[in-house]
Amino acid sequence: MKVLVTGGMGYIGSHTCVELLERGMDVVIVDNLCNSKAQARERVAAITGKSPLFYQLDVRDVEALAAVFRIHTFDCVIHFAGLKAVGESVEKPLLYYDNNLNATINLCRVMDRFGCRNIIFSSSATVYSPDNQLPLTEQSRVGDCSNPYGWTKYMGEQILRSMAQADPRWSVVLLRYFNPVGAHESGDIGEDPRGIPNNLMPYISQVAIGRRERLSVFGDDYPTPDGTGVRDYIHVVDLARGHVAAIDYLMSHKGTEAFNLGTGVGYSVLDMVKAFETANHIEIPYQIAPRRAGDLPEVYADPSKSAEILGWTAQHTLEDMCRDSFRWQSKNPQGYDG
Ligand code: NAD
Ligand code: UFG
């Protein structure tokens, strides 16, 4: 099985490459390194003993991408490449629509040209409308996204659906991730955000190693048990394994199918702080701050469709997520730069 992994040098992509390589698959990565570092590839090679091929290119560059397809015959593509910072997408919407949508469109054109029509797309829980009942199932309403990033995922899904409807040779799996956290248990690959982290777990990890003074908890007056926001955190290695399960499904079905990748359990911000403190025997100073614009009180998945059809369920505990995040951050205080 030869798999093209777009965005494979990034956080989720690098963990997925490890799982693919460990199962004996051939992996080719394309990435423009706009939000990742070349060292990720060396780390993946050190973990697995196998070095994935890497081409530095922008997925929007049709000719550069076609050159890779001329060299390799792929069985399928996992399409991670995309920009993902919610706040930045509000400030620079065209950057997000251009990068995320044109990358997807160009990739599909090139795949079609070379006769590879099996694609797994990185989607997000953010495609679900804010007014759904919980837990979110794949049947929950989508749309009414609160930021351009979310709309690029919504539109990306729609583009792929339309394409598969028009041409029955396509097989499309849409994976809707909830909140990926944690790192490979080696502590050698992990999330390496640029600048001040937007997301909770990287922020907590940086407080833990003294890079940030204290966590700001965005709102303690939500209608949740302790008043802080509740999310469905999933260990990135479980998420990566969800892609392996999705490949089996992809290769034996046509058309489009969406799957939630979450645990089905919601934890609050303060639950996360306590779990991190307990798992790592360290104190996380925090202060209560105003709510962050666009945040929902509570988001968690119903992952039963993935369990039934893909045969996949998340295995790692909250303690694993906290311990592995801290191990990565402690071994790499400045991320891949040291
Ligand atoms: P990441 O930024 O670590 O990885 C994305 C990779 O894509 C990076 O290595 C980046 O350099 C590359 N890239 C971006 N645009 C590119 C382009 N035009 N051409 C080539 N390479 C390009 O992000 P991640 O957390 O690993 O996320 C992977 C995917 O999953 C993204 O599509 C993201 O939107 C989606 N997703 C992430 C989360 C999350 O919380 N991390 C949640 C839901 C969905
Ligand atoms: N939070 C804080 N302080 C921080 C950071 C976050 O209190 O410094 C809180 C947020 O208010 C929220 C929770 O922690 O209640 C989780 O926030 P994250 O930013 O880690 O995650 P989100 O659920 O907001 O968003 C993430 C990804 C999106 C994706 C979404 C899918 O960042 O890209 O999950 O559910 F779309």
XYZ file of N, CA, C and O in Angstrom, residues 18-187:
680
model
N 3.864 7.672 11.334
C 4.432 6.625 12.199
C 3.563 5.377 12.155
O 4.058 4.254 11.960
N 2.253 5.552 12.299
C 1.350 4.386 12.324
C 1.346 3.663 10.972
O 1.297 2.437 10.921
N 1.401 4.416 9.880
C 1.403 3.797 8.545
C 2.693 3.020 8.326
O 2.685 1.873 7.870
N 3.827 3.642 8.671
C 5.131 2.995 8.468
C 5.238 1.739 9.329
O 5.773 0.718 8.889
N 4.713 1.831 10.558
C 4.793 0.660 11.447
C 3.953 -0.504 10.941
O 4.161 -1.636 11.358
N 2.999 -0.207 10.063
C 2.190 -1.286 9.468
C 2.722 -1.689 8.092
O 2.036 -2.343 7.316
N 3.927 -1.248 7.781
C 4.588 -1.691 6.555
C 4.142 -0.976 5.291
O 4.433 -1.431 4.184
N 3.420 0.130 5.437
C 2.984 0.851 4.231
C 4.106 1.762 3.735
O 4.947 2.216 4.511
N 4.073 2.037 2.419
C 5.008 3.010 1.842
C 4.402 4.394 2.007
O 3.227 4.591 1.669
N 5.206 5.330 2.498
C 4.682 6.661 2.778
C 5.483 7.707 2.012
O 6.717 7.719 2.073
N 4.764 8.576 1.305
C 5.380 9.723 0.641
C 4.695 10.973 1.183
O 3.465 11.067 1.180
N 5.511 11.914 1.660
C 4.960 13.138 2.250
C 5.156 14.304 1.291
O 6.241 14.459 0.718
N 4.122 15.130 1.124
C 4.318 16.448 0.514
C 3.877 17.493 1.530
O 2.843 17.337 2.185
N 4.678 18.533 1.681
C 4.381 19.575 2.672
C 5.200 20.794 2.281
O 6.349 20.652 1.836
N 4.637 21.991 2.447
C 5.434 23.189 2.140
C 6.119 23.761 3.379
O 6.752 24.812 3.304
N 5.967 23.081 4.513
C 6.603 23.468 5.789
C 6.161 24.851 6.265
O 6.884 25.512 7.012
N 4.961 25.297 5.854
C 4.512 26.619 6.305
C 4.160 26.600 7.788
O 4.129 27.643 8.435
N 3.868 25.407 8.329
C 3.572 25.325 9.768
C 4.223 24.084 10.386
O 3.665 23.479 11.292
N 5.384 23.726 9.875
C 6.059 22.531 10.422
C 7.545 22.623 10.131
O 8.002 23.525 9.425
N 8.271 21.665 10.674
C 9.734 21.679 10.554
C 10.221 20.383 9.921
O 9.680 19.305 10.200
N 11.297 20.501 9.138
C 11.849 19.330 8.446
C 12.323 18.255 9.430
O 12.364 17.070 9.095
N 12.659 18.669 10.670
C 13.139 17.682 11.665
C 12.094 16.608 11.948
O 12.432 15.517 12.388
N 10.811 16.922 11.719
C 9.756 15.942 12.021
C 10.029 14.638 11.275
O 9.794 13.548 11.796
N 10.533 14.750 10.047
C 10.785 13.555 9.239
C 11.879 12.681 9.852
O 11.756 11.465 9.923
N 12.953 13.343 10.339
C 14.032 12.580 10.980
C 13.520 11.880 12.237
O 13.900 10.750 12.535
N 12.640 12.561 12.958
C 12.100 11.969 14.191
C 11.201 10.769 13.865
O 11.248 9.755 14.547
N 10.395 10.911 12.826
C 9.533 9.794 12.409
C 10.410 8.607 12.016
O 10.146 7.462 12.383
N 11.502 8.892 11.302
C 12.422 7.830 10.877
C 13.079 7.171 12.088
O 13.250 5.944 12.126
N 13.427 7.986 13.101
C 14.075 7.420 14.293
C 13.101 6.507 15.047
O 13.494 5.453 15.561
N 11.839 6.883 15.096
C 10.840 6.074 15.820
C 10.579 4.763 15.085
O 10.494 3.696 15.695
N 10.453 4.836 13.773
C 9.981 3.668 13.015
C 11.113 2.867 12.372
O 10.884 1.744 11.911
N 12.297 3.469 12.264
C 13.387 2.818 11.546
C 13.225 2.877 10.039
O 13.949 2.221 9.302
N 12.234 3.670 9.589
C 12.010 3.811 8.137
C 11.823 5.278 7.817
O 11.070 5.977 8.504
N 12.487 5.721 6.758
C 12.410 7.145 6.434
C 11.400 7.384 5.319
O 11.570 6.883 4.212
N 10.334 8.151 5.606
C 9.378 8.415 4.529
C 9.980 9.353 3.498
O 10.782 10.225 3.855
N 9.628 9.175 2.231
C 10.076 10.123 1.205
C 9.387 11.449 1.427
O 8.218 11.492 1.835
N 10.092 12.537 1.152
C 9.505 13.868 1.391
C 9.783 14.795 0.220
O 10.927 14.915 -0.220
N 8.733 15.451 -0.254
C 8.882 16.489 -1.276
C 8.351 17.795 -0.692
O 7.187 17.865 -0.275
N 9.217 18.816 -0.660
C 8.756 20.115 -0.167
C 8.066 20.858 -1.306
O 8.721 21.311 -2.258
N 6.759 20.958 -1.213
C 6.002 21.672 -2.248
C 4.671 22.124 -1.672
O 4.209 21.630 -0.641
N 4.084 23.094 -2.379
C 2.763 23.584 -2.011
C 1.735 22.773 -2.798
O 1.865 22.645 -4.026
N 0.756 22.238 -2.103
C -0.240 21.383 -2.764
C -1.016 22.179 -3.827
O -1.597 21.605 -4.739
N -1.009 23.498 -3.709
C -1.689 24.319 -4.730
C -0.891 24.379 -6.035
O -1.404 24.850 -7.042
N 0.370 23.941 -5.985
C 1.223 23.985 -7.180
C 0.991 22.700 -7.985
O 1.596 21.654 -7.728
N 0.097 22.795 -8.964
C -0.359 21.602 -9.695
C 0.801 20.871 -10.352
O 0.883 19.640 -10.284
N 1.698 21.605 -10.977
C 2.772 20.927 -11.721
C 3.745 20.226 -10.780
O 4.195 19.115 -11.058
N 4.059 20.871 -9.652
C 4.963 20.228 -8.677
C 4.323 18.947 -8.139
O 4.988 17.914 -7.988
N 3.029 19.009 -7.878
C 2.322 17.837 -7.359
C 2.258 16.737 -8.420
O 2.485 15.553 -8.132
N 1.969 17.149 -9.659
C 1.877 16.169 -10.757
C 3.220 15.457 -10.932
O 3.253 14.253 -11.223
N 4.309 16.180 -10.708
C 5.636 15.558 -10.858
C 5.793 14.403 -9.861
O 6.399 13.379 -10.175
N 5.233 14.552 -8.663
C 5.302 13.480 -7.655
C 4.455 12.288 -8.108
O 4.859 11.128 -7.975
N 3.281 12.579 -8.673
C 2.415 11.488 -9.159
C 3.020 10.780 -10.378
O 2.677 9.641 -10.659
N 3.892 11.474 -11.099
C 4.550 10.842 -12.239
C 5.570 9.803 -11.763
O 5.791 8.787 -12.401
N 6.166 10.082 -10.583
C 7.185 9.166 -10.047
C 6.534 7.988 -9.310
O 7.004 6.861 -9.400
N 5.453 8.271 -8.578
C 4.857 7.256 -7.692
C 3.427 6.927 -8.114
O 2.687 7.819 -8.527
N 3.050 5.663 -7.928
C 1.647 5.272 -8.119
C 1.041 5.061 -6.737
O 1.451 4.146 -6.010
N 0.092 5.920 -6.381
C -0.480 5.860 -5.028
C -1.773 5.064 -5.002
O -2.597 5.181 -5.908
N -1.954 4.314 -3.908
C -3.239 3.645 -3.698
C -4.261 4.625 -3.124
O -5.446 4.542 -3.418
N -3.792 5.523 -2.266
C -4.711 6.500 -1.681
C -3.937 7.708 -1.160
O -2.704 7.685 -1.072
N -4.701 8.749 -0.819
C -4.120 9.989 -0.305
C -4.787 10.338 1.022
O -6.011 10.218 1.151
N -3.970 10.739 1.999
C -4.529 11.328 3.228
C -4.186 12.810 3.178
O -3.009 13.189 3.123
N -5.225 13.634 3.179
C -5.042 15.066 2.918
C -5.148 15.891 4.212
O -6.220 16.326 4.605
N -3.967 16.073 4.848
C -3.899 16.893 6.068
C -3.583 18.354 5.750
O -3.839 19.224 6.586
N -2.937 18.618 4.606
C -2.387 19.963 4.372
C -3.487 21.022 4.457
O -4.483 20.943 3.756
N -3.273 21.980 5.333
C -4.238 23.060 5.486
C -3.786 23.978 6.594
O -2.940 23.597 7.421
N -4.328 25.174 6.590
C -4.086 26.108 7.697
C -5.203 25.902 8.707
O -6.332 25.608 8.331
N -4.900 26.091 10.003
C -5.888 25.661 11.010
C -6.102 26.634 12.170
O -6.772 26.283 13.135
N -5.508 27.840 12.105
C -5.651 28.748 13.249
C -6.937 29.574 13.107
O -7.062 30.402 12.204
N -7.868 29.321 14.026
C -9.194 29.936 13.941
C -9.095 31.474 13.925
O -9.674 32.133 13.061
N -8.337 32.043 14.862
C -8.238 33.511 14.968
C -7.622 34.124 13.724
O -8.115 35.142 13.196
N -6.561 33.484 13.215
C -5.904 33.986 12.004
C -6.872 33.937 10.814
O -6.857 34.818 9.948
N -7.741 32.935 10.789
C -8.684 32.821 9.669
C -9.705 33.954 9.673
O -10.217 34.335 8.629
N -9.993 34.492 10.865
C -10.923 35.625 10.953
C -10.237 36.883 10.413
O -10.843 37.682 9.707
N -8.934 37.005 10.712
C -8.193 38.193 10.250
C -7.815 38.109 8.781
O -7.750 39.126 8.093
N -7.520 36.895 8.298
C -7.041 36.718 6.918
C -7.876 35.675 6.190
O -7.372 34.598 5.818
N -9.172 35.971 5.968
C -10.047 34.935 5.393
C -9.589 34.461 4.020
O -9.656 33.263 3.737
N -9.085 35.364 3.181
C -8.713 34.937 1.826
C -7.543 33.966 1.852
O -7.483 33.037 1.051
N -6.621 34.194 2.781
C -5.498 33.262 2.927
C -6.028 31.847 3.191
O -5.545 30.867 2.621
N -7.038 31.758 4.050
C -7.588 30.452 4.426
C -8.392 29.823 3.294
O -8.248 28.639 3.006
N -9.265 30.633 2.649
C -10.047 30.065 1.547
C -9.115 29.647 0.413
O -9.289 28.592 -0.194
N -8.130 30.483 0.126
C -7.190 30.154 -0.950
C -6.422 28.877 -0.613
O -6.439 27.901 -1.366
N -5.769 28.876 0.528
C -4.921 27.718 0.856
C -5.748 26.430 0.975
O -5.451 25.428 0.322
N -6.767 26.468 1.814
C -7.444 25.205 2.130
C -8.305 24.700 0.975
O -8.355 23.498 0.716
N -8.987 25.599 0.273
C -9.863 25.127 -0.807
C -9.070 24.843 -2.079
O -9.273 23.808 -2.717
N -8.160 25.732 -2.454
C -7.401 25.477 -3.683
C -6.493 24.254 -3.542
O -6.296 23.515 -4.509
N -5.968 24.035 -2.343
C -5.152 22.822 -2.147
C -6.013 21.586 -2.407
O -5.593 20.656 -3.108
N -7.214 21.572 -1.863
C -8.099 20.405 -2.020
C -8.506 20.225 -3.487
O -8.469 19.110 -4.027
N -8.876 21.308 -4.137
C -9.311 21.226 -5.548
C -8.151 20.752 -6.426
O -8.305 19.842 -7.247
N -6.978 21.358 -6.255
C -5.837 20.979 -7.103
C -5.408 19.537 -6.856
O -5.080 18.810 -7.795
N -5.412 19.151 -5.597
C -5.047 17.770 -5.266
C -5.986 16.800 -5.999
O -5.529 15.831 -6.615
N -7.279 17.060 -5.933
C -8.247 16.143 -6.569
C -8.068 16.130 -8.084
O -8.200 15.077 -8.717
N -7.775 17.279 -8.664
C -7.535 17.309 -10.118
C -6.362 16.418 -10.498
O -6.432 15.652 -11.453
N -5.275 16.552 -9.723
C -4.077 15.766 -10.040
C -4.344 14.282 -9.779
O -3.976 13.416 -10.584
N -5.026 13.972 -8.675
C -5.362 12.570 -8.391
C -6.165 11.979 -9.545
O -5.885 10.873 -10.009
N -7.147 12.729 -10.014
C -8.009 12.254 -11.104
C -7.186 12.010 -12.366
O -7.343 10.991 -13.040
N -6.272 12.964 -12.650
C -5.443 12.854 -13.844
C -4.618 11.566 -13.835
O -4.413 10.933 -14.854
N -4.176 11.178 -12.631
C -3.316 9.993 -12.531
C -4.081 8.739 -12.081
O -3.490 7.715 -11.758
N -5.407 8.851 -12.011
C -6.232 7.662 -11.756
C -6.225 7.172 -10.314
O -6.551 6.021 -10.050
N -5.844 8.048 -9.369
C -5.938 7.693 -7.941
C -7.149 8.433 -7.377
O -7.142 9.669 -7.310
N -8.196 7.692 -6.994
C -9.450 8.354 -6.602
C -9.911 7.909 -5.214
O -11.108 7.760 -4.979
N -8.963 7.744 -4.314
C -9.272 7.361 -2.928
C -8.656 8.396 -2.001
O -7.430 8.510 -1.936
N -9.507 9.126 -1.268
C -8.974 10.218 -0.439
C -9.621 10.255 0.940
O -10.840 10.090 1.074
N -8.758 10.452 1.939
C -9.218 10.697 3.319
C -8.966 12.169 3.616
O -7.853 12.661 3.423
N -9.995 12.868 4.059
C -9.904 14.315 4.268
C -9.975 14.638 5.758
O -10.861 14.159 6.467
N -9.033 15.496 6.203
C -9.026 15.976 7.589
C -10.117 17.011 7.767
O -9.942 18.179 7.407
N -11.235 16.582 8.341
C -12.268 17.562 8.649
C -12.281 17.789 10.161
O -11.352 17.374 10.856
N -13.321 18.436 10.635
C -13.276 18.908 12.012
C -14.673 18.944 12.605
O -15.664 19.130 11.884
N -14.723 18.809 13.920
C -15.997 18.973 14.632
C -16.566 20.367 14.416
O -17.753 20.598 14.638
N -15.719 21.272 13.974
C -16.163 22.652 13.779
C -17.182 22.775 12.636
O -17.848 23.801 12.520
N -17.330 21.729 11.795
C -18.341 21.800 10.716
C -19.763 21.699 11.275
O -20.714 22.058 10.593
N -19.927 21.217 12.518
C -21.272 21.071 13.074
C -21.822 22.430 13.519
O -21.095 23.249 14.090
N -23.114 22.635 13.257
C -23.767 23.877 13.690
C -23.752 23.969 15.212
O -23.799 22.941 15.889
N -23.730 25.210 15.717
C -23.680 25.363 17.175
C -24.961 24.923 17.880
O -24.944 24.692 19.076
N -26.070 24.800 17.134
C -27.354 24.562 17.809
C -27.739 23.090 17.895
O -28.874 22.756 18.183
N -26.801 22.163 17.646
C -27.131 20.746 17.713
C -27.264 20.256 19.155
O -26.660 20.806 20.061
N -28.022 19.164 19.316
C -28.038 18.461 20.600
C -26.757 17.640 20.724
O -26.218 17.195 19.715
N -26.319 17.420 21.945
C -25.127 16.603 22.175
C -25.537 15.198 22.590
O -26.596 15.037 23.184
N -24.728 14.182 22.323
C -23.487 14.249 21.561
C -23.738 14.436 20.068
O -24.825 14.145 19.567
N -22.681 14.917 19.365
C -22.790 15.150 17.932
C -22.628 13.834 17.184
O -21.647 13.117 17.397
N -23.612 13.517 16.350
C -23.472 12.342 15.484
C -23.189 12.856 14.072
O -23.333 14.053 13.795
N -22.831 11.944 13.184
C -22.548 12.338 11.799
C -23.816 12.868 11.123
O -23.740 13.518 10.085
N -24.970 12.592 11.730
C -26.242 13.103 11.191
C -26.578 14.490 11.725
O -27.542 15.110 11.280
N -25.833 14.979 12.713
C -26.110 16.311 13.266
C -25.972 17.338 12.163
O -25.277 17.118 11.167
N -26.650 18.480 12.362
C -26.655 19.505 11.325
C -25.271 20.126 11.156
O -24.579 20.362 12.160
N -24.862 20.360 9.907
C -23.591 21.056 9.655
C -23.893 22.451 9.119
O -24.986 22.730 8.630
N -22.888 23.337 9.227
C -23.043 24.702 8.713
C -23.068 25.713 9.845
O -22.735 25.382 10.987
N -23.430 26.965 9.518
C -23.408 28.077 10.488
C -22.051 28.152 11.195
O -21.990 28.374 12.411
N -20.984 27.930 10.448
C -19.652 27.931 11.072
C -19.340 29.337 11.592
O -19.754 30.333 11.005
N -18.589 29.394 12.699
C -18.377 30.687 13.340
C -17.110 31.392 12.851
O -16.800 32.482 13.307
N -16.377 30.790 11.914
C -15.155 31.443 11.421
C -14.793 30.876 10.054
O -15.226 29.776 9.696
N -13.966 31.609 9.282
C -13.604 31.151 7.935
C -12.914 29.787 7.929
O -13.123 28.988 7.021
N -12.097 29.500 8.929
C -11.457 28.174 8.982
C -12.529 27.081 8.947
O -12.444 26.125 8.167
N -13.533 27.226 9.798
C -14.609 26.235 9.843
C -15.314 26.117 8.493
O -15.618 25.014 8.031
N -15.533 27.256 7.838
C -16.180 27.219 6.521
C -15.308 26.485 5.498
O -15.825 25.810 4.608
N -13.975 26.624 5.608
C -13.128 25.902 4.630
C -13.282 24.394 4.803
O -13.218 23.648 3.830
N -13.500 23.942 6.031
C -13.699 22.500 6.258
C -15.071 22.085 5.730
O -15.226 21.040 5.096
N -16.072 22.910 6.009
C -17.432 22.644 5.521
C -17.429 22.579 3.992
O -17.977 21.653 3.388
N -16.795 23.574 3.368
C -16.767 23.616 1.896
C -15.893 22.496 1.325
O -16.217 21.932 0.289
N -14.797 22.202 2.004
C -13.932 21.104 1.552
C -14.728 19.799 1.504
O -14.653 19.042 0.530
N -15.503 19.547 2.555
C -16.344 18.338 2.577
C -17.308 18.353 1.392
O -17.495 17.346 0.712
N -17.914 19.510 1.166
C -18.931 19.609 0.110
C -18.324 19.400 -1.276
O -18.903 18.727 -2.130
N -17.138 19.970 -1.491
C -16.450 19.800 -2.780
C -16.204 18.305 -3.038
O -16.465 17.783 -4.117
N -15.722 17.617 -2.019
C -15.404 16.195 -2.185
C -16.674 15.365 -2.403
O -16.718 14.470 -3.241
N -17.728 15.701 -1.676
C -19.016 15.001 -1.857
C -19.534 15.171 -3.285
O -19.963 14.204 -3.927
N -19.503 16.427 -3.763
C -20.016 16.699 -5.112
C -19.211 15.924 -6.143
O -19.764 15.369 -7.097
N -17.907 15.900 -5.947
C -17.027 15.216 -6.895
C -17.340 13.720 -6.937
O -17.449 13.116 -8.009
N -17.531 13.124 -5.745
C -17.812 11.683 -5.688
C -19.202 11.365 -6.232
O -19.440 10.267 -6.734
N -20.112 12.357 -6.122
C -21.451 12.149 -6.687
C -21.394 12.154 -8.215
O -22.061 11.377 -8.888
N -20.538 13.045 -8.742
C -20.440 13.186 -10.200
C -19.708 12.007 -10.831
O -19.976 11.654 -11.976
N -18.777 11.415 -10.085
C -17.958 10.335 -10.657
C -17.896 9.180 -9.655
O -17.182 9.258 -8.645
N -18.651 8.108 -9.911
C -18.767 7.008 -8.934
C -17.472 6.228 -8.704
O -17.437 5.337 -7.862
N -16.399 6.568 -9.429
C -15.131 5.877 -9.174
C -14.449 6.386 -7.911
O -13.531 5.760 -7.393
N -14.900 7.547 -7.406
C -14.233 8.126 -6.231
C -14.672 7.460 -4.930
O -15.833 7.068 -4.771
N -13.718 7.395 -4.003
C -14.010 6.969 -2.639
C -13.476 8.053 -1.701
O -12.297 8.393 -1.749
N -14.379 8.603 -0.890
C -14.023 9.733 -0.033
C -14.407 9.417 1.414
O -15.559 9.060 1.686
N -13.449 9.549 2.324
C -13.757 9.440 3.752
C -13.460 10.789 4.409
O -12.351 11.321 4.288
N -14.482 11.324 5.076
C -14.337 12.599 5.787
C -14.173 12.264 7.264
O -15.085 11.680 7.867
N -13.025 12.598 7.834
C -12.811 12.326 9.258
C -12.961 13.632 10.028
O -12.213 14.591 9.801
N -13.941 13.664 10.912
C -14.194 14.877 11.710
C -13.537 14.721 13.070
O -14.037 14.001 13.937
N -12.391 15.409 13.210
C -11.627 15.291 14.458
C -12.254 16.171 15.525
O -12.642 17.308 15.250
N -12.230 15.689 16.754
C -12.611 16.547 17.873
C -11.344 17.254 18.367
O -10.714 17.944 17.584
N -10.909 17.126 19.590
C -9.761 17.934 20.032
C -8.507 17.080 20.214
O -8.303 16.510 21.295
N -7.653 17.010 19.186
C -6.449 16.185 19.302
C -5.443 16.795 20.286
O -5.155 17.996 20.212
N -4.935 15.963 21.192
C -3.914 16.408 22.163
C -2.928 15.254 22.355
O -3.112 14.181 21.806
N -1.885 15.494 23.155
C -0.927 14.439 23.438
C 0.138 14.372 22.367
O 0.235 15.231 21.483
N 0.958 13.348 22.465
C 2.100 13.195 21.576
C 2.487 11.731 21.566
O 2.017 10.954 22.411
N 3.369 11.363 20.643
C 3.881 9.990 20.612
C 4.568 9.695 21.943
O 5.220 10.569 22.515
N 4.440 8.452 22.414
C 4.954 8.132 23.759
C 6.467 8.277 23.870
O 6.998 8.423 24.975
N 7.182 8.284 22.725
C 8.627 8.517 22.756
C 8.956 9.953 23.185
O 10.071 10.238 23.603
N 7.998 10.859 23.029
C 8.267 12.277 23.281
C 9.102 12.917 22.182
O 9.627 14.018 22.345
